[in-house]
Coordinates of C-alpha atoms and ligand atoms in Angstrom, one line a residue:
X1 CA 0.0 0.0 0.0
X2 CA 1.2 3.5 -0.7
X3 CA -0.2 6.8 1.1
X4 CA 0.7 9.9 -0.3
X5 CA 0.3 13.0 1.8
X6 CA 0.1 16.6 0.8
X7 CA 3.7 17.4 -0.3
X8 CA 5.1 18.7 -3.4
X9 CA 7.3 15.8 -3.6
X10 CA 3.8 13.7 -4.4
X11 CA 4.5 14.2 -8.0
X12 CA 7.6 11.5 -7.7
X13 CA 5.2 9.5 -6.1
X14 CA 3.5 8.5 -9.7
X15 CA 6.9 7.3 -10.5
X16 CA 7.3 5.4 -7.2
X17 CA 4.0 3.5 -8.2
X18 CA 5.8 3.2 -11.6
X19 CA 8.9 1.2 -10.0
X20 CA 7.1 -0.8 -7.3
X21 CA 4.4 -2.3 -10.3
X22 CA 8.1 -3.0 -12.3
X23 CA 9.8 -4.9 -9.1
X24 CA 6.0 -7.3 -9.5
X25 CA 4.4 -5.6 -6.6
X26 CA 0.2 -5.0 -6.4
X27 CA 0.1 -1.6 -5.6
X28 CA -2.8 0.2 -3.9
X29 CA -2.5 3.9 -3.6
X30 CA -4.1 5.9 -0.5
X31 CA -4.4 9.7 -1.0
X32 CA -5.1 12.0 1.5
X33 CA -6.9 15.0 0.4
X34 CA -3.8 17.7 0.5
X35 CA -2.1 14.6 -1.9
X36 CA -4.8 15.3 -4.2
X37 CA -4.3 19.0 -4.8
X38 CA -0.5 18.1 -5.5
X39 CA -1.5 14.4 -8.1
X40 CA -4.6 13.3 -9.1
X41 CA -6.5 10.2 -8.5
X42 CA -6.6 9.4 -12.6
X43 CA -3.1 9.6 -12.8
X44 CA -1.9 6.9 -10.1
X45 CA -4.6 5.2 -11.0
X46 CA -3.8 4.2 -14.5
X47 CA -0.2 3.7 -13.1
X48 CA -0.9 1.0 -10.2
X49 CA -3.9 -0.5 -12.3
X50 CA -6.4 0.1 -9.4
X51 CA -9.0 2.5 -8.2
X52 CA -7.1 5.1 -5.7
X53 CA -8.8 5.2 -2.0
X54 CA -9.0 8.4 -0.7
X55 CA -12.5 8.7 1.7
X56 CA -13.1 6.4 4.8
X57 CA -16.4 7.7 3.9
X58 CA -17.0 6.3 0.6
X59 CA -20.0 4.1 1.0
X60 CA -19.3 2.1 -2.6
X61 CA -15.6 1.7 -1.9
X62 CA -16.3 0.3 1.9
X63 CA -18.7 -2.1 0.9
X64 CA -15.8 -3.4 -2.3
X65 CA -13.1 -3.6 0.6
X66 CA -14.0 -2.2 3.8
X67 CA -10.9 -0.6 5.4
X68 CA -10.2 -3.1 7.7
X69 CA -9.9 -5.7 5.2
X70 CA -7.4 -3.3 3.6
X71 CA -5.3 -2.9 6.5
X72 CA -5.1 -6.8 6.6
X73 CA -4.7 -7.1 2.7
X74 CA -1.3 -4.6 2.9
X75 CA 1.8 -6.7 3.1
X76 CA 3.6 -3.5 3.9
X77 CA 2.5 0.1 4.0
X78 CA 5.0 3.1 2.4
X79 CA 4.2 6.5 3.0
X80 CA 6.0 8.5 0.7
X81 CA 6.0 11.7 0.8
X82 CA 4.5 11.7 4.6
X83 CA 4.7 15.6 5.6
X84 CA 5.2 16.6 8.9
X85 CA 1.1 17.1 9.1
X86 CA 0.7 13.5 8.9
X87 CA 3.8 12.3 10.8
X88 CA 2.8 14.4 13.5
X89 CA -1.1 12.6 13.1
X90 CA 0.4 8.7 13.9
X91 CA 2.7 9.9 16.7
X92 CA -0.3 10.7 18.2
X93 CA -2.2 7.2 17.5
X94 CA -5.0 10.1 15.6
X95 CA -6.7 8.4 12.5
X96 CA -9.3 11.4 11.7
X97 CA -8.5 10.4 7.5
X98 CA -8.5 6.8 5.6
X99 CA -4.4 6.6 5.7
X100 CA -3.6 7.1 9.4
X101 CA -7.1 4.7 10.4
X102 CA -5.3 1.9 8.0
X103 CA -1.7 2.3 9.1
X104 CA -3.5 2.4 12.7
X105 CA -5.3 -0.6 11.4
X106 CA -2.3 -2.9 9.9
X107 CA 0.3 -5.0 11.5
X108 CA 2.3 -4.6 8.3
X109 CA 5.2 -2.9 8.7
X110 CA 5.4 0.8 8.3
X111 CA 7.9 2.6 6.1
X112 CA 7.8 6.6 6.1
X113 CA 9.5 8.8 3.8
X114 CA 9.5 12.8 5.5
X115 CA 9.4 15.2 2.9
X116 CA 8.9 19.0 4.3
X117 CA 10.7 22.4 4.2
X118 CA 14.2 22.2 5.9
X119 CA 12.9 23.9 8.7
X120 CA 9.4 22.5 9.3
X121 CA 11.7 19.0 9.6
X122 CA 14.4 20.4 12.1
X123 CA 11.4 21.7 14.2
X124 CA 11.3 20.4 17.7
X125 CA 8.1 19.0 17.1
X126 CA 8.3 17.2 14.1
X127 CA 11.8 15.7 15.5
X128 CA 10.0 14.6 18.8
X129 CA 7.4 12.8 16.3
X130 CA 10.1 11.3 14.7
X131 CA 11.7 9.8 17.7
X132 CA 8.0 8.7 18.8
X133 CA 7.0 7.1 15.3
X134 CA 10.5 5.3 15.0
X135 CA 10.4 4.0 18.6
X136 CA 6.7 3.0 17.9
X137 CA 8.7 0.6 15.2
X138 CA 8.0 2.8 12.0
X139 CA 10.9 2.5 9.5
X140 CA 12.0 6.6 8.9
X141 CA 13.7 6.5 5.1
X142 CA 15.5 10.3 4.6
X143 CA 15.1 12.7 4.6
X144 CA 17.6 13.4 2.0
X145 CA 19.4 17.0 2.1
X146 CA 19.7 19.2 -0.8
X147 CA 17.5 21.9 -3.0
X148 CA 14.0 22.0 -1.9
X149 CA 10.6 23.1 -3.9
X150 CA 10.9 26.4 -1.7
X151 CA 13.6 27.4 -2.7
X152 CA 15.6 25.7 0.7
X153 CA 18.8 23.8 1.0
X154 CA 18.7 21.3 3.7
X155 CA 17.5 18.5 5.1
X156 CA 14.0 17.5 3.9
X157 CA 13.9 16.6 0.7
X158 CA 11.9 12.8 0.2
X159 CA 13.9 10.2 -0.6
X160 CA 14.6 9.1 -4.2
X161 CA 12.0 7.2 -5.6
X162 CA 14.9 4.4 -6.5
X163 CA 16.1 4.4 -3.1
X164 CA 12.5 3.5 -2.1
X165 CA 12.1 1.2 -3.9
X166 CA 15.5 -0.8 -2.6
X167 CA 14.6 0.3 1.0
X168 CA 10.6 -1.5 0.5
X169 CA 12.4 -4.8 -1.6
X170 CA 15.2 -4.7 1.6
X171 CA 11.9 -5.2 3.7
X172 CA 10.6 -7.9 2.0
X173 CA 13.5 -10.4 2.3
X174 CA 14.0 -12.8 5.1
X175 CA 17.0 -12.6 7.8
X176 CA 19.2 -14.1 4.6
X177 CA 22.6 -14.2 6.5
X178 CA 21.0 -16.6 9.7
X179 CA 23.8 -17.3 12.0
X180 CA 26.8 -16.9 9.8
X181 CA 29.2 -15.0 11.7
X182 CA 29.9 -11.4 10.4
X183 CA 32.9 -9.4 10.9
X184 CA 33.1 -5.6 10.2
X185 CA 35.6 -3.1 10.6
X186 CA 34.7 0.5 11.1
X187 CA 36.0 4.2 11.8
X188 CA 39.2 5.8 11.6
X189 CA 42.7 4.1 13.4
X190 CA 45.1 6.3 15.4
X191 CA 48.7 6.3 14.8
X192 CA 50.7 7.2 17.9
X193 CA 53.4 9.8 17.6
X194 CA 54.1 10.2 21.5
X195 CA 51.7 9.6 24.5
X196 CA 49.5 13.2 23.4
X197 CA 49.6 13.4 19.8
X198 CA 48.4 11.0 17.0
X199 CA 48.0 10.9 13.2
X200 CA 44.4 10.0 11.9
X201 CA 41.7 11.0 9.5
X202 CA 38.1 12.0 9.5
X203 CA 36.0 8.8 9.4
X204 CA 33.3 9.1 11.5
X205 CA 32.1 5.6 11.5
X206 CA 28.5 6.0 10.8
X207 CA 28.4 4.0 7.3
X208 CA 30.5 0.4 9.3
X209 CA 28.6 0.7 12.2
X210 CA 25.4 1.5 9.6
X211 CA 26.6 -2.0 8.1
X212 CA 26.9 -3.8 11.3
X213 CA 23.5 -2.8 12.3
X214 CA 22.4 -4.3 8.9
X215 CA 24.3 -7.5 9.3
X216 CA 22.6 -8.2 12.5
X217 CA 19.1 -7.4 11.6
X218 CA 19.7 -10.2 8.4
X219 CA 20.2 -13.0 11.5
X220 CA 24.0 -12.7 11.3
X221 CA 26.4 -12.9 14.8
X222 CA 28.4 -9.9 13.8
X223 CA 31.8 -8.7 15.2
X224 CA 32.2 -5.0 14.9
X225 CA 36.4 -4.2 15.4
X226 CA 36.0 -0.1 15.8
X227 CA 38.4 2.5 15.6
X228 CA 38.0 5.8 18.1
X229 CA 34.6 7.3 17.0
X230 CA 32.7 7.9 20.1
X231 CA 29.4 6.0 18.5
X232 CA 27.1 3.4 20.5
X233 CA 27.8 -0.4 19.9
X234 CA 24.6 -1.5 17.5
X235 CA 22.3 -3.9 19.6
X236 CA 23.1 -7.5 19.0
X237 CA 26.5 -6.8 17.6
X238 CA 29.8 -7.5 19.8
X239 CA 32.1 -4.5 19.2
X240 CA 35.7 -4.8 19.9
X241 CA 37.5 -1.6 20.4
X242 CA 41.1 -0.9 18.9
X243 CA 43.4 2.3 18.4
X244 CA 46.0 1.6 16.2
X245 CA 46.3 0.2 12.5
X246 CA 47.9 -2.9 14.1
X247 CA 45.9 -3.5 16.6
X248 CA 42.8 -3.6 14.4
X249 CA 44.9 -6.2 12.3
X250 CA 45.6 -8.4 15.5
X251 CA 41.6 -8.4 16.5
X252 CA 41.0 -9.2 12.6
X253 CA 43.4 -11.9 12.3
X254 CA 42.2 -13.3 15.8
X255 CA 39.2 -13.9 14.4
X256 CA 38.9 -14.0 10.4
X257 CA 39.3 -17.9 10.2
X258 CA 36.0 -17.9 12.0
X259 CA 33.8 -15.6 10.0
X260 CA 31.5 -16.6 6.6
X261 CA 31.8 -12.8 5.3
X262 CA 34.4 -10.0 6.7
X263 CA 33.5 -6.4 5.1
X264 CA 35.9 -4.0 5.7
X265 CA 34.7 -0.3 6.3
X266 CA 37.6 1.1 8.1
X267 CA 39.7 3.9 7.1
X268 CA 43.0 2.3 7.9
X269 CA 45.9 4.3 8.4
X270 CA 48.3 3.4 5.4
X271 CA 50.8 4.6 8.1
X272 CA 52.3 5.0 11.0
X273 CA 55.3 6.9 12.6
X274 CA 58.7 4.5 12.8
X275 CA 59.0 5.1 16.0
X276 CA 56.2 6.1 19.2
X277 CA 58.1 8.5 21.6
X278 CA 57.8 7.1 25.2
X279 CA 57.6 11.1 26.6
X280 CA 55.9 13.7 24.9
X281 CA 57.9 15.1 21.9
X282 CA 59.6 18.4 23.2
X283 CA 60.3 21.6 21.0
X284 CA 63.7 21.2 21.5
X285 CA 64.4 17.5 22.7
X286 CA 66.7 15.1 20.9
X287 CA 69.2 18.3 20.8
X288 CA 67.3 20.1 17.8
X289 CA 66.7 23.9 18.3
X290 CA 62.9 24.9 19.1
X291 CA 63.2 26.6 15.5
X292 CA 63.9 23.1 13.8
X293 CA 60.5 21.4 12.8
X294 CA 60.9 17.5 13.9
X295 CA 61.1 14.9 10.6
X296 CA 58.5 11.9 11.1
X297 CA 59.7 9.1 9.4
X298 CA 56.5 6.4 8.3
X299 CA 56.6 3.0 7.9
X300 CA 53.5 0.8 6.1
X301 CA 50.9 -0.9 8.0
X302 CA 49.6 -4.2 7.5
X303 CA 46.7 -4.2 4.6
X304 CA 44.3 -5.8 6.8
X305 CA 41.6 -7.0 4.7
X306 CA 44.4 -8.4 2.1
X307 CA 45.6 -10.3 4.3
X308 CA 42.0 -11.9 5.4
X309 CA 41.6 -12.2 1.5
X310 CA 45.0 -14.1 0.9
X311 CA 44.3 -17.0 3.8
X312 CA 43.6 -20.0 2.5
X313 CA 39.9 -21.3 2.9
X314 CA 39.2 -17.8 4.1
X315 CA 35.9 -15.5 4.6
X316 CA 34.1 -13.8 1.6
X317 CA 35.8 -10.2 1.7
X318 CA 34.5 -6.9 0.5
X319 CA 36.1 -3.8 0.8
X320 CA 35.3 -0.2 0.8
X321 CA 37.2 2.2 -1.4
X322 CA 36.5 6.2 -0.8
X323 CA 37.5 7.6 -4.4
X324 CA 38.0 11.6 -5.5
X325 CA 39.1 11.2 -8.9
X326 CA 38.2 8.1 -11.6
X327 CA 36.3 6.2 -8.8
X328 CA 35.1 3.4 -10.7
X329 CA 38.6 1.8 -12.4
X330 CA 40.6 3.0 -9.3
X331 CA 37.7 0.5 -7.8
X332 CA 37.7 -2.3 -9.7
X333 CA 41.9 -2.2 -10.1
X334 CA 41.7 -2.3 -5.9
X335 CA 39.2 -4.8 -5.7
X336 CA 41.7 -7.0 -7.8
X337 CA 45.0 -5.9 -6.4
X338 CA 43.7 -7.0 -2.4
X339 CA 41.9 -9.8 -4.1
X340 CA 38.4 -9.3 -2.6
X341 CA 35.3 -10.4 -3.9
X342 CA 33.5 -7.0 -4.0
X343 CA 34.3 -4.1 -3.0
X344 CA 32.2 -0.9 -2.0
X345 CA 33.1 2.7 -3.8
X346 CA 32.3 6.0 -3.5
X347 CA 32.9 9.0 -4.7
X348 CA 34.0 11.7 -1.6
X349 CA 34.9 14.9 -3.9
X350 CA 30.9 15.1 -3.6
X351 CA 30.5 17.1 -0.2
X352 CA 26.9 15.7 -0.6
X353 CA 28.6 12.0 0.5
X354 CA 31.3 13.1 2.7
X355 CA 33.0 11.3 5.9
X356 CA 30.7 13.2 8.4
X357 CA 27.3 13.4 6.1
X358 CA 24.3 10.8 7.2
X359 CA 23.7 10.0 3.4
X360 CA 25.9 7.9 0.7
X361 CA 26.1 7.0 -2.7
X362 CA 27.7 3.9 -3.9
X363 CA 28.4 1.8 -6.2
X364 CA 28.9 -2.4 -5.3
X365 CA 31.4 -4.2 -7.9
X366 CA 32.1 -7.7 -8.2
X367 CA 34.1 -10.0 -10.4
X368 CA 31.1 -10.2 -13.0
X369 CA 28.9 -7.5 -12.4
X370 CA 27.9 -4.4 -10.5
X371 CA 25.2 -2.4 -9.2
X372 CA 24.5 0.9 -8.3
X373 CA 23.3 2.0 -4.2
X374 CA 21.5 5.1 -5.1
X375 CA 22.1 8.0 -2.9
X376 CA 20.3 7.8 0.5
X377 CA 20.7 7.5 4.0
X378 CA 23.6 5.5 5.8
X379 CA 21.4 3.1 7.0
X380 CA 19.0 2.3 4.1
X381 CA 22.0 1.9 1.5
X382 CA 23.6 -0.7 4.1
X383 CA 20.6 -2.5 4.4
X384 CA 20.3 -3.1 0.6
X385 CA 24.3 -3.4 0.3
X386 CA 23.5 -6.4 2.7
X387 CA 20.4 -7.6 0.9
X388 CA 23.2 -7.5 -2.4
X389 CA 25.9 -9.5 -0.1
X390 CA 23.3 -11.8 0.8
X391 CA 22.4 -12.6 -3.0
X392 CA 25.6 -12.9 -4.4
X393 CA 27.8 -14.8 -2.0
X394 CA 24.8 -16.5 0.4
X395 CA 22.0 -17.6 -2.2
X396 CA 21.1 -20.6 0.0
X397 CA 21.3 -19.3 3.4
X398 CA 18.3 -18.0 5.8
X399 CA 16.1 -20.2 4.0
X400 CA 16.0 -23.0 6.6
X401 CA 15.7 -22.5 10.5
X402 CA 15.5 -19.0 11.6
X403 CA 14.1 -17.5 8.6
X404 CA 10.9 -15.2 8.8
X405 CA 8.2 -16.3 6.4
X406 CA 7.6 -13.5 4.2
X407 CA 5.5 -12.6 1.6
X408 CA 7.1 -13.3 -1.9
X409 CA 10.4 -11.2 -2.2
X410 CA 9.7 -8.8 -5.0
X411 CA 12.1 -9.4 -8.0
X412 CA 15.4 -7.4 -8.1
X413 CA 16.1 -6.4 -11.8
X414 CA 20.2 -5.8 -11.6
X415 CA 23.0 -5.8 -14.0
X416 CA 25.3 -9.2 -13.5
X417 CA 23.9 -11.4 -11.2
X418 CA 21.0 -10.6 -9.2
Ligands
CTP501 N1 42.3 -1.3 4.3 C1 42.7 -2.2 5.2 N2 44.0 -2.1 5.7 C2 44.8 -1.1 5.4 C3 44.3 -0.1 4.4 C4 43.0 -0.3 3.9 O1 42.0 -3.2 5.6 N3 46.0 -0.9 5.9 C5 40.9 -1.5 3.7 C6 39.9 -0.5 4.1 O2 39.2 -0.8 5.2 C7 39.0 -0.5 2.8 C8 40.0 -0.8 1.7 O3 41.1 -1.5 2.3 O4 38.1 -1.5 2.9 C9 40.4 0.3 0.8 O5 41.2 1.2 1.5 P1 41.9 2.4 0.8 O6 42.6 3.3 1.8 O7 41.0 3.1 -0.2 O8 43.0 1.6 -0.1 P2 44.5 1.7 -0.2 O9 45.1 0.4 -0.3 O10 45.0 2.5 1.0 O11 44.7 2.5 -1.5 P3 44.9 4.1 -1.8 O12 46.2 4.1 -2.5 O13 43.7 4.5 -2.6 O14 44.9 4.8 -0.5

């Protein structure tokens, strides 16, 4: 089922209904009457094949499918765009319209895509319903940041329709890596120069931990081997907590004979200082004069997922690689030179994907194929990248004990294998 609210961004809803009909879904479309001054009924009518709802009052449509046997006939419910009018509606348990009675109505999950004004979605209010509607168990997809209708730049734009479309498919597919033991690697690593001072980069560890998250929602036992970002272990996921370069390789090696799938999403130092001064380095110490700058001298850490992919009989291995110049053949050259079986790129000369941003845009390569994440937030794109994993390197697994019965998966029309 998809409800559309009043928001400009309804006109991308007709190509939402577009792409979920494509993917083999039965789509019936719920408009609330500010949706209807933004798309007409005709229109996503002829697109999803069936009469729109918009009236709990409709006498004729009740006694067709009375909107109670609706709410039990929705496998899932997306709400795209859902405008802070409405979010702020099913935080509240309110159900004065036909949409918020059915989603009041269904057990079937819940997906939401916001789409408001920047500052209508950074309102107290509309956070706070947020927070409620997410705790309540609603699946939040975006906002995305970027140009708005208004006129705006910021967050609040609705999700790509594409990125919809994986994030409703990602729903729809049972916990496919069921007790197969994860590893993940995440955030920056720390290179000690003396006891105060250390070299390191920006990674701020949302995307790995993002990926962890995913793993374990999918049935997997993940391992999560952190660098220093400050972030809350992901429940169900053991995280082990390193500084250096080296001794993220130690807790990798410990445990890569173990694991069915290792991903690594750290930003590993390529680096570190020859030698770690026992005191702190002074201005003038080691007889130089206060006015001469000290040399550091580097030597080459370990590649750690390399060396996971060179064991014999090891894990499948993916690898991220963050790109700023011909991002796609630097990718695939990597994913060659560490032998892995896929590895992750993206493009950070666009400030849009950056270390620090919530959203990303990847692409997923393998040795005979690959497949575009569109942009979205952290979380959704490493759902689907471990919906992809799952597919490609897991076909058979999560089938047997453990796995949710689910409504047929809807088909995933890639490139290469799907
Ligand atoms: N990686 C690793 N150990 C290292 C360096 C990198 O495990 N010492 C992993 C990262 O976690 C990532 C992938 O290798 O999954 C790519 O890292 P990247 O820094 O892009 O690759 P480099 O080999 O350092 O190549 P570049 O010359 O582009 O820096």
């Amino acid at each position: 089922m998809l409800g559309v609210t009043g928001g400009i961004a309804a006109y991308k809803s007709a190509i939402l209904v577009r792409h979920l009909c494509n993917a083999g879904a039965e789509v019936q479309v719920v408009l609330t009457q500010g949706a209807a001054q933004f798309v007409t009924p005709v229109t996503l009518q002829a697109l999803s094949g069936r009469p729109v709802r918009d009236d709990l009052w409709d006498p004729e449509a009740e006694a067709a499918m009375g909107h109670i046997e609706l709410a039990r006939w929705a496998d899932l419910i997306l709400v795209a765009p859902a405008t802070a009018h409405f979010m702020a509606e099913l935080a509240q348990g309110a159900a004065p319209d036909l949409l918020t009675t059915l989603c009041l109505a269904s057990d079937a999950p819940v997906l939401l895509a916001p789409a408001m004004n920047q500052a209508m979605w950074r309102d107290a209010a509309t956070q706070r319903n947020a927070a409620t509607l997410a705790a309540d168990g609603k699946r939040l997809i975006g906002p995305a940041e970027g140009e708005q209708a208004c006129g705006d730049v910021g967050p609040g734009r609705m999700a790509e329709p594409e990125a919809l479309l994986e994030a409703v498919q990602a729903a729809f597919l049972s916990p496919r890596l069921a007790a197969l033991n994860v590893l993940v690697t995440a955030g920056p690593t720390r290179e000690a120069l003396d006891p105060v001072r250390f070299l390191s980069n920006h990674s701020s560890g949302k995307q790995g931990y993002a990926i962890a998250k995913a793993a374990a929602e999918a049935g997997a036992r993940v391992t999560l081997v952190s660098g220093p970002c400050g972030l809350p272990a992901p429940a169900n996921v053991e995280c082990i907590e390193v500084t250096s370069a080296l001794d993220m390789h130690e807790a990798v090696q410990a445990r890569a004979a173990e694991q069915a799938l290792v991903i690594g999403v750290a930003a590993v130092a390529d680096y570190r200082p020859a030698t770690q001064a026992l005191q702190k380095i002074k201005k003038d110490s080691a007889g130089r004069g206060a006015a001469e700058p000290p040399a550091i001298a580097l030597v080459e850490n370990p590649d750690i997922i390399a060396s996971v992919a060179a064991l014999p009989n090891g894990p499948v291995v993916v690898g991220f690689a963050a790109e700023t110049e011909n991002a796609l053949d630097n990718a695939r050259r990597k994913r060659r030179r560490k032998g892995l079986d896929a590895i992750v790129v993206n493009d950070v000369s666009n400030p849009k994907i950056g270390f620090n941003s919530d959203h990303n845009a990847a692409t997923l390569i393998w040795a005979d194929g690959e497949v575009e994440l569109a942009y979205q937030g952290k979380e959704t794109l490493a759902a689907s990248l471990i919906q992809h994993l799952a597919n490609l390197f897991f076909p058979s697994s999560g089938e047997g004990a453990g796995a949710v019965a689910k409504p047929t998966p809807l088909s995933v029309a890639r490139s290469g294998r799907s």
